[in-house]
Tab-separated table of C-alpha atoms and ligand atoms in Angstrom:
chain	number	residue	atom	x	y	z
A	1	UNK	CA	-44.346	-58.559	37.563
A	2	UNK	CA	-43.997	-55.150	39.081
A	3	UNK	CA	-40.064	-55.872	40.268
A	4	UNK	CA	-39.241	-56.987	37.014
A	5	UNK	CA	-40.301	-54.107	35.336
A	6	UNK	CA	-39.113	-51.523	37.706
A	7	UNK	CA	-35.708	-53.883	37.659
A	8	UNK	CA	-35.683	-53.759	33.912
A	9	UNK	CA	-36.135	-49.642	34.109
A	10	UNK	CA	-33.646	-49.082	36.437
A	11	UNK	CA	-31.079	-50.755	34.211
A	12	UNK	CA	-31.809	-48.983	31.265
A	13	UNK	CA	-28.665	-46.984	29.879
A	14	UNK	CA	-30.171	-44.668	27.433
A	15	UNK	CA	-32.867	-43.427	26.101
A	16	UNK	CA	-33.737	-45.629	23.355
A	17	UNK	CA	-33.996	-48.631	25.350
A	18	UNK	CA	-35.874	-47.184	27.418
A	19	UNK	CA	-38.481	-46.253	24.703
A	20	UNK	CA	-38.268	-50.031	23.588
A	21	UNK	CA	-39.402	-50.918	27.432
A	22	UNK	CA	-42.171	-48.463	27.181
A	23	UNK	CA	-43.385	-49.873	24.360
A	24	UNK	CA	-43.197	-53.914	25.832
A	25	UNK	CA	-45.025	-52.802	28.710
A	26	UNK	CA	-47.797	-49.955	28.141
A	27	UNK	CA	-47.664	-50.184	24.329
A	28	UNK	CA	-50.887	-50.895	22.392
A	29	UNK	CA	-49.402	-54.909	22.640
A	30	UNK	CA	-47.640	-54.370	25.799
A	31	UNK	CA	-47.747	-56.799	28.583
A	32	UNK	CA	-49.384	-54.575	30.644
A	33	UNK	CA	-52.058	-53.479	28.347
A	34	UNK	CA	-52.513	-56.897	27.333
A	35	UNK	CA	-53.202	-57.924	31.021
A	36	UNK	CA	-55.925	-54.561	31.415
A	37	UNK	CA	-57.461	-56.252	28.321
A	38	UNK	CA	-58.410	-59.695	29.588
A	39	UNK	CA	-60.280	-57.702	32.530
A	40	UNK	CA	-63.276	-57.694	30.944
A	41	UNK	CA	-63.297	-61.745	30.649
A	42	UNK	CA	-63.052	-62.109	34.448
A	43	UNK	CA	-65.856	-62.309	36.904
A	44	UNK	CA	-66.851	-59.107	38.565
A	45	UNK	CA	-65.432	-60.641	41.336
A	46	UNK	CA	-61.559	-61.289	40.020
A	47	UNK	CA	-62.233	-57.734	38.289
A	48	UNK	CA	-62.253	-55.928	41.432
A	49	UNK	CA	-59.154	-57.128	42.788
A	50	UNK	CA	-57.445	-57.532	39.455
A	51	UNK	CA	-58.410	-53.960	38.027
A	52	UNK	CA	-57.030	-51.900	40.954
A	53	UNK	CA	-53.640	-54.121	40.987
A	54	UNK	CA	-53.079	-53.590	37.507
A	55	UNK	CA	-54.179	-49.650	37.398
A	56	UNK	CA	-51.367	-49.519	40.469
A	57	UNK	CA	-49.040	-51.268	38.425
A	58	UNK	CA	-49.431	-48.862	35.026
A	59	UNK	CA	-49.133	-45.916	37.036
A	60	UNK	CA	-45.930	-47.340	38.884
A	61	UNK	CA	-44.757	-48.128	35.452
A	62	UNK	CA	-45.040	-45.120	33.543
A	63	UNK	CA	-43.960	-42.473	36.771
A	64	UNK	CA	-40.409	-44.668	36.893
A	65	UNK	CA	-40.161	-44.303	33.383
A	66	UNK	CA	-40.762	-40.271	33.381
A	67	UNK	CA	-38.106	-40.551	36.021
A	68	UNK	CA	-35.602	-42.690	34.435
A	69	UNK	CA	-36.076	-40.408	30.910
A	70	UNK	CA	-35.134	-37.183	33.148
A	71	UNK	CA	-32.182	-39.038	34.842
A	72	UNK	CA	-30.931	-39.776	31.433
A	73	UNK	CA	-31.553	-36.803	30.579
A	74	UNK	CA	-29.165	-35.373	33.104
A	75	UNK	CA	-26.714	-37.442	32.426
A	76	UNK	CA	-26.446	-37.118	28.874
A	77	UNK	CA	-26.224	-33.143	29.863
A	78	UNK	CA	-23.184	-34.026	31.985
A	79	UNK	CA	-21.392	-36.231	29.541
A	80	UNK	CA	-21.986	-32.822	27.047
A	81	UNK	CA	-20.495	-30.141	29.444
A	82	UNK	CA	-17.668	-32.862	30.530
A	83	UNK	CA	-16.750	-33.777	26.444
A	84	UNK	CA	-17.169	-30.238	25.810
A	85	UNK	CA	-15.154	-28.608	28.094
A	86	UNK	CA	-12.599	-25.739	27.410
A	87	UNK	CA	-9.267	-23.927	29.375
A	88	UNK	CA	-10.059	-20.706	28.659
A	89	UNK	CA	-6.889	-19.970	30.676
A	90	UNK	CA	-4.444	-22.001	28.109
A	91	UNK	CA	-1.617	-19.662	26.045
A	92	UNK	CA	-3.378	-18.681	23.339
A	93	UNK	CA	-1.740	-20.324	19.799
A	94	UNK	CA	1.002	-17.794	18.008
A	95	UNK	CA	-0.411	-16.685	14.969
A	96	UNK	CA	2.401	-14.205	12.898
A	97	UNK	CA	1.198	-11.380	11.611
A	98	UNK	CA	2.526	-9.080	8.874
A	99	UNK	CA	4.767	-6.327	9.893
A	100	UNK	CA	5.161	-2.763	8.894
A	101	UNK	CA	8.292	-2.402	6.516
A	102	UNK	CA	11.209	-0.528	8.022
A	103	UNK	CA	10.788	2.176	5.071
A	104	UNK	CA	6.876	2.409	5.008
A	105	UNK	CA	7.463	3.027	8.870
A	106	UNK	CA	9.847	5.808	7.883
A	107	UNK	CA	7.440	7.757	5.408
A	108	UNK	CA	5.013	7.453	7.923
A	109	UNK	CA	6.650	8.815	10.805
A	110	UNK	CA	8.420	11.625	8.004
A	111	UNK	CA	5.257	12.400	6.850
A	112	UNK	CA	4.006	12.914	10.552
A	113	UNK	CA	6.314	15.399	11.498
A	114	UNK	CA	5.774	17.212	8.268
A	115	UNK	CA	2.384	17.268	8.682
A	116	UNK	CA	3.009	19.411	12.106
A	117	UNK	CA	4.490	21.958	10.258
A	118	UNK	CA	2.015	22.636	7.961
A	119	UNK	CA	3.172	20.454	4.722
A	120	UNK	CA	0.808	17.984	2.714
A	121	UNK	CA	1.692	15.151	0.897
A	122	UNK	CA	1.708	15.245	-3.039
A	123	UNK	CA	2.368	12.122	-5.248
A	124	UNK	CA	3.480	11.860	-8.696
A	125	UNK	CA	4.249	8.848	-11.797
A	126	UNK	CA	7.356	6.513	-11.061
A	127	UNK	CA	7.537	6.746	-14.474
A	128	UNK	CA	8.094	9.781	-16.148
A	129	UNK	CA	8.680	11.895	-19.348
A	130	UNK	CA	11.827	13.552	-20.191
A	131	UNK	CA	10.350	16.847	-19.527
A	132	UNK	CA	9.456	16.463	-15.677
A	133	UNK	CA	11.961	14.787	-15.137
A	134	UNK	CA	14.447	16.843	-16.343
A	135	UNK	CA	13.572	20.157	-19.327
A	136	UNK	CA	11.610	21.566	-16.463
A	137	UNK	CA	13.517	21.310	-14.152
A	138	UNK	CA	16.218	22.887	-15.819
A	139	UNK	CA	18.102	19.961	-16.796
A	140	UNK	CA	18.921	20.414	-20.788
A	141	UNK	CA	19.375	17.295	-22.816
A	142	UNK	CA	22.825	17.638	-23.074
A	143	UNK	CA	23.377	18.561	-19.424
A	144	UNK	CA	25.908	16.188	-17.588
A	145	UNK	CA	23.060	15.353	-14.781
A	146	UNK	CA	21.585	12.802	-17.219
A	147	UNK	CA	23.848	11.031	-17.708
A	148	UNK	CA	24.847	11.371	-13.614
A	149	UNK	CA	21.783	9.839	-12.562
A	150	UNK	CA	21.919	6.787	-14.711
A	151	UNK	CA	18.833	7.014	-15.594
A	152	UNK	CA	16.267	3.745	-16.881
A	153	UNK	CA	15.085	4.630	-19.883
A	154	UNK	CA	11.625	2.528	-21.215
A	155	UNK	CA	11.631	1.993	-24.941
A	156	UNK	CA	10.052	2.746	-28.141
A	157	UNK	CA	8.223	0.754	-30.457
A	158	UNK	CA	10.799	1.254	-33.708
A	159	UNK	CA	9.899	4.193	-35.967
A	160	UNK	CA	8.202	5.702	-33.071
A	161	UNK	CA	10.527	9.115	-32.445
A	162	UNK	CA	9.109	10.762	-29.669
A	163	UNK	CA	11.595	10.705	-26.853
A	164	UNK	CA	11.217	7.760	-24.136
A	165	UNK	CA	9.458	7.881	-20.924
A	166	UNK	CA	12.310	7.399	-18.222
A	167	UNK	CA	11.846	5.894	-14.368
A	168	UNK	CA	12.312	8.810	-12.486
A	169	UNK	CA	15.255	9.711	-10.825
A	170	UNK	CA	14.341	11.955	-7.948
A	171	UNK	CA	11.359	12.901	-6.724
A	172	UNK	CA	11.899	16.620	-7.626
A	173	UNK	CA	9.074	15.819	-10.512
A	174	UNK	CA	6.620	16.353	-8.378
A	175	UNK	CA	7.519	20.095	-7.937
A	176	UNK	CA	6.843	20.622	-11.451
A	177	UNK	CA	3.643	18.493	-10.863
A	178	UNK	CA	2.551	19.882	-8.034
A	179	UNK	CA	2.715	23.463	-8.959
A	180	UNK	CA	1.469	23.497	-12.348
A	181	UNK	CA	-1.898	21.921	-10.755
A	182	UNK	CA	-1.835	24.182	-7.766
A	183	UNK	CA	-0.040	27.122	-8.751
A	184	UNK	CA	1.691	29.262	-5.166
A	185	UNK	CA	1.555	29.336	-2.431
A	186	UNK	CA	3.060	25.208	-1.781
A	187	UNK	CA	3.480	23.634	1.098
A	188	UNK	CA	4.472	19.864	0.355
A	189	UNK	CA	6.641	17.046	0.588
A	190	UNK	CA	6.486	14.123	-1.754
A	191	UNK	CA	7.774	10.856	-0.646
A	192	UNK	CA	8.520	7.433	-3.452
A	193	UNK	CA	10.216	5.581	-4.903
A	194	UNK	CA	13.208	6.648	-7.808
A	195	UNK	CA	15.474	4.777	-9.457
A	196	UNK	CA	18.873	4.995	-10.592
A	197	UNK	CA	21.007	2.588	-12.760
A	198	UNK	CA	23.707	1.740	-9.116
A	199	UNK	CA	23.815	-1.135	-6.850
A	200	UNK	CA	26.518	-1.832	-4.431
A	201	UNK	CA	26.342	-1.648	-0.201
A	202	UNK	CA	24.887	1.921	0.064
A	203	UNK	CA	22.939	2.027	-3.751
A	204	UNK	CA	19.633	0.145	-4.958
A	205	UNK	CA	18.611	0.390	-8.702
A	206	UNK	CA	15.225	1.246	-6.711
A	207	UNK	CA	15.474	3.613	-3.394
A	208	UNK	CA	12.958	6.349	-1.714
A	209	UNK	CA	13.287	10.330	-1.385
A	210	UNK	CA	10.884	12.649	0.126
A	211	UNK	CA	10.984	16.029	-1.670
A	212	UNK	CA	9.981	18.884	-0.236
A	213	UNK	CA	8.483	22.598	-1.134
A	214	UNK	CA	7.963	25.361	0.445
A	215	UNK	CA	7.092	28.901	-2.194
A	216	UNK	CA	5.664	31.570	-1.178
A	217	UNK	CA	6.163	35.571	-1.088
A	218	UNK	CA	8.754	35.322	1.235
A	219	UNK	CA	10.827	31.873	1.881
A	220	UNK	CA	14.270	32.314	2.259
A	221	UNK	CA	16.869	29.612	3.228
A	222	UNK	CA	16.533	30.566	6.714
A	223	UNK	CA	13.511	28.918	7.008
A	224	UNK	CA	14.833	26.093	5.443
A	225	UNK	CA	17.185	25.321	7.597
A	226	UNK	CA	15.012	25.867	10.380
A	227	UNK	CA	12.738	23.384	9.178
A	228	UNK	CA	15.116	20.940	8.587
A	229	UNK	CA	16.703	20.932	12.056
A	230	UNK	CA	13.438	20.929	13.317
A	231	UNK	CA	12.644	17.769	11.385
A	232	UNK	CA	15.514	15.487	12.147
A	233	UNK	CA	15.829	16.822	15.983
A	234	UNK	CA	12.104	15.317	15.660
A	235	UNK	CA	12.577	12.182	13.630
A	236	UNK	CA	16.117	11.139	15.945
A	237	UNK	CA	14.469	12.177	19.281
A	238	UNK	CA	17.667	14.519	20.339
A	239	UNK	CA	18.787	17.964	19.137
A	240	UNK	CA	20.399	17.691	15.728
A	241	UNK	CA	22.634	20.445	14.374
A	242	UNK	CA	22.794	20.540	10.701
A	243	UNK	CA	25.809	21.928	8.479
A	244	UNK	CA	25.047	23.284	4.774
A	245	UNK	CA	27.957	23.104	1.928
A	246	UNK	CA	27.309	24.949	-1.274
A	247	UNK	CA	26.779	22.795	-4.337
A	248	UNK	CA	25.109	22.793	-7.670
A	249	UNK	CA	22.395	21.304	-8.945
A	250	UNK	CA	20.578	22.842	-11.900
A	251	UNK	CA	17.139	23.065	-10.188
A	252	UNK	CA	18.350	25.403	-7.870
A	253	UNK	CA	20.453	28.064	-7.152
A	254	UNK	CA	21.778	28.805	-4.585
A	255	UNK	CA	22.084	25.034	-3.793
A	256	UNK	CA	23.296	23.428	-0.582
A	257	UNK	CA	24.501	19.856	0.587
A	258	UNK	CA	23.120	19.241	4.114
A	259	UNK	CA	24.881	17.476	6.322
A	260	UNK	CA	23.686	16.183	10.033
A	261	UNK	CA	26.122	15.987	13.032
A	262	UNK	CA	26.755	12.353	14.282
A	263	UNK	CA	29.475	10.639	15.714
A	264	UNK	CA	31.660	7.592	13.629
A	265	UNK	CA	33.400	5.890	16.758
A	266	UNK	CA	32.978	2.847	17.434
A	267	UNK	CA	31.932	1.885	13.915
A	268	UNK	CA	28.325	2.614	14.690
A	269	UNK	CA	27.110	6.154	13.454
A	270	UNK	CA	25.386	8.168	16.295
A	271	UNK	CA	23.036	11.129	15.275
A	272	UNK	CA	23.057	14.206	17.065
A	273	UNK	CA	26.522	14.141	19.318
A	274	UNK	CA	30.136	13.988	18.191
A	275	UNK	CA	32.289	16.188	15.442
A	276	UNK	CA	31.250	14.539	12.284
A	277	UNK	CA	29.157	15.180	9.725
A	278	UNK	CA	26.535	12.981	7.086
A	279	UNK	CA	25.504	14.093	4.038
A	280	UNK	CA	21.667	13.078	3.761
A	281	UNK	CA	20.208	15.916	1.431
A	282	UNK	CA	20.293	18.306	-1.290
A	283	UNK	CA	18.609	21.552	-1.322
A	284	UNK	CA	18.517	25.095	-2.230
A	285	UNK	CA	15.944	28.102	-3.634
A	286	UNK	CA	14.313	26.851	-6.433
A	287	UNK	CA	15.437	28.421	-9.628
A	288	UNK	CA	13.847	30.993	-11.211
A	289	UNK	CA	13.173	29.117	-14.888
A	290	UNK	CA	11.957	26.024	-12.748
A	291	UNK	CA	8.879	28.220	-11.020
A	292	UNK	CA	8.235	29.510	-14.713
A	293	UNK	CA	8.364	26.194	-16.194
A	294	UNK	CA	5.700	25.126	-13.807
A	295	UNK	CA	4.097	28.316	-14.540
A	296	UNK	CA	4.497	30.246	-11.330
A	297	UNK	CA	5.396	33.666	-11.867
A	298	UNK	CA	9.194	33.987	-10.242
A	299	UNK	CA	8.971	37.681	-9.781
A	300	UNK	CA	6.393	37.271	-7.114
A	301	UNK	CA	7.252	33.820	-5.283
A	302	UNK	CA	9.904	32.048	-4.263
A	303	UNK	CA	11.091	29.246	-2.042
A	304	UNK	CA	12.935	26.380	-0.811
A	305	UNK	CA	13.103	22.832	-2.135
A	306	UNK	CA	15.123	19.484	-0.627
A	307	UNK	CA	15.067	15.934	-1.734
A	308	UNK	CA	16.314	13.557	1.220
A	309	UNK	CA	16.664	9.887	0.803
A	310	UNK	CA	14.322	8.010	3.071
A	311	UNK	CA	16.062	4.690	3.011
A	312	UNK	CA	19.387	6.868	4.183
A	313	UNK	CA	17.790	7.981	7.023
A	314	UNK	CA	16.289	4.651	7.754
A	315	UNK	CA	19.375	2.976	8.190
A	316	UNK	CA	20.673	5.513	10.554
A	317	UNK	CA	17.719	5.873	13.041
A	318	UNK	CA	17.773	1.815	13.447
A	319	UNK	CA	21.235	1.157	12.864
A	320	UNK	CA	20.858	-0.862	9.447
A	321	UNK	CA	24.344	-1.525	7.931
A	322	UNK	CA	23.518	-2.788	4.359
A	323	UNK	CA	20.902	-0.658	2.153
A	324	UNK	CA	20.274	-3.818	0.381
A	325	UNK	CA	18.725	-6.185	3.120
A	326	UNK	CA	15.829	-3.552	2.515
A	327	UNK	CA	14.633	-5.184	-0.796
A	328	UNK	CA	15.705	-8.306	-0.623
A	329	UNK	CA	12.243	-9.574	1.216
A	330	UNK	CA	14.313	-12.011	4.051
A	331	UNK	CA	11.833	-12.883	6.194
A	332	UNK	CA	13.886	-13.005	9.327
A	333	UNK	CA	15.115	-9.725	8.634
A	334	UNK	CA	12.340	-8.214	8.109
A	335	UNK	CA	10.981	-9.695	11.150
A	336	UNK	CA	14.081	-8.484	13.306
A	337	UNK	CA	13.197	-4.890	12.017
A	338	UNK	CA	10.079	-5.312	12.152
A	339	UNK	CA	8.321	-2.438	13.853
A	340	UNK	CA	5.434	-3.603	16.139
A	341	UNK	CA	5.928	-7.756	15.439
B	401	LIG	N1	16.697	15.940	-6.688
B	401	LIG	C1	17.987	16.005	-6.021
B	401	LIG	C2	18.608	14.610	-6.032
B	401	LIG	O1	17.922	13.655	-6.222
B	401	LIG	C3	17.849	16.466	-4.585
B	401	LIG	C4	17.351	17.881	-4.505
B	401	LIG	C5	15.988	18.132	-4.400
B	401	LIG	C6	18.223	18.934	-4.494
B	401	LIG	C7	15.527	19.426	-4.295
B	401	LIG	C8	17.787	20.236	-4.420
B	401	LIG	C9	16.445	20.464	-4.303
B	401	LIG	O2	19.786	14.456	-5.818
């Protein structure tokens, strides 16, 4: 009786058969516990041989089942860790990620350098009235820059005569803006987007400028050109010499076309060596009537203003031929330019 049970244990293979032998031998109708029952109908004599045997045998019983429930035990554990298991060491699964955009990138790293020289950044409406846009900034309505800058114009309900709102076509706005909320002294560029009616290799309808100010008691276009070389000598990483041809616009006066020195030679454009020169802003001292339209008094303050076109200078730090690839939302160009991937 005892080797069959102990047999019968040992070849248990989990835990719920075991329970089932447990039961069959030491449960309330269990062979063994049937046998300690019909003790008490032997003779004291049979009892005394009997009664030890079969106490032997329960406590055999029940000590190789303990044993055989932690064995199991174990080896379920095993068959856990084993199933379980993981390479820590295996190459991690690509997962791609969003990249910066070439031009946010730009107005970041613009904004940076600005930020060292003491200018904060102001923000204005992409779209517009008439009057920032152009009255006050001494652009009349019959004043051939309108019509210049192609401008988008939004329209009217009919019968409703006030003039339309327009997109705006520079960021120069934002002087006006700026000033009549802060009055002088101003020390700020003010990067977004403008849009003019264009679109061919070097022209968006949609593009990116970052104006900047500078008024106080005693600007002059000294410093302006002094913080202009500073900034792109900056921005490119090498010394950039800058050239300024007089122009006109009607905001300022005088006005002046800057130009950077690069080379053209080998039909890539190289910043900062060779004889040639790119045009990349306009600037001059604001106008008088444009510090009294934003209600600064002219006769006290003065100062510089520029508006440079961030997608322009995009294209020539990382050597992007086609201004349009920048809105046209390829993903494998933007991944190819993009910064960080
Ligand atoms: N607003 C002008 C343009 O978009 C640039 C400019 C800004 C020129 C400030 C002079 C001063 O062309």
């Amino acid at each position: 009786l005892k080797s069959d049970w102990l047999g019968r244990i040992g070849a248990a293979t989990d835990e719920a058969a075991l329970e089932d032998l447990r039961v069959a031998a030491l449960g309330k109708k269990g062979e063994i516990s049937l046998k300690m029952r019909e003790l008490g109908g032997m003779s004291a004599e049979e009892r005394q041989v009997a009664g030890p045997a079969l106490n032997a045998l329960k406590d055999e019983v029940t000590t190789a089942i303990a044993a055989k429930k932690a064995a199991l035990g174990d080896a379920a554990l095993d068959e856990r860790l084993r199933a379980e298991w993981l390479d820590v060491t295996l190459p991690a699964r690509h997962r791609r990620e969003g990249t910066i955009h070439p031009v946010s990138q730009v107005t970041e790293e613009v904004t940076a350098i600005f930020a060292d020289m003491g200018f904060s950044v102001a923000e204005g409406p992409q779209i517009e009235t008439d009057w920032y846009n152009f009255d006050a900034l001494n652009i009349p309505g019959h004043h051939p820059a309108r019509a210049e800058m192609d401008t988008f114009y939004t329209h009217r309900a009919p019968g409703d005569d006030r003039p339309p709102h327009v997109l705006r076509t520079h960021t120069s706005p934002v002087q006006i803006r700026y000033m009549e909320a802060h009055g002088a002294p101003v020390r700020i560029i003010a990067p977004g987007r403008v849009y003019r009616a264009d679109y061919d290799q070097t022209h968006t309808p949609m593009f990116h400028q970052v104006e900047g100010l500078a008024i106080d008691r005693d600007i002059s276009m000294a410093n302006l050109k002094w913080v202009l070389e500073a900034f792109f000598t900056a921005y490119f990483g090498t010394s950039v010499k800058t050239r300024f041809r007089a122009s006109h616009f009607p905001f300022t006066e005088p006005s002046a076309e800057v130009d950077i020195q690069c080379s053209f030679e080998g039909g890539t454009v190289k910043v900062g060596e060779g004889d040639d020169w790119l045009e990349v802003l306009g600037s001059g001292m604001v106008h008088p009537k444009v510090l009294q339209a934003a209600g600064v008094d002219p006769s006290e303050w003065q100062g510089f203003a520029f508006g440079m076109g961030i997608d322009r200078i995009a294209m020539l730090k990382y050597g992007i031929p086609d201004l349009r690839a920048f809105f046209e939302s390829d993903l494998r160009w933007l991944r190819h330019y993009g910064f960080g991937a």
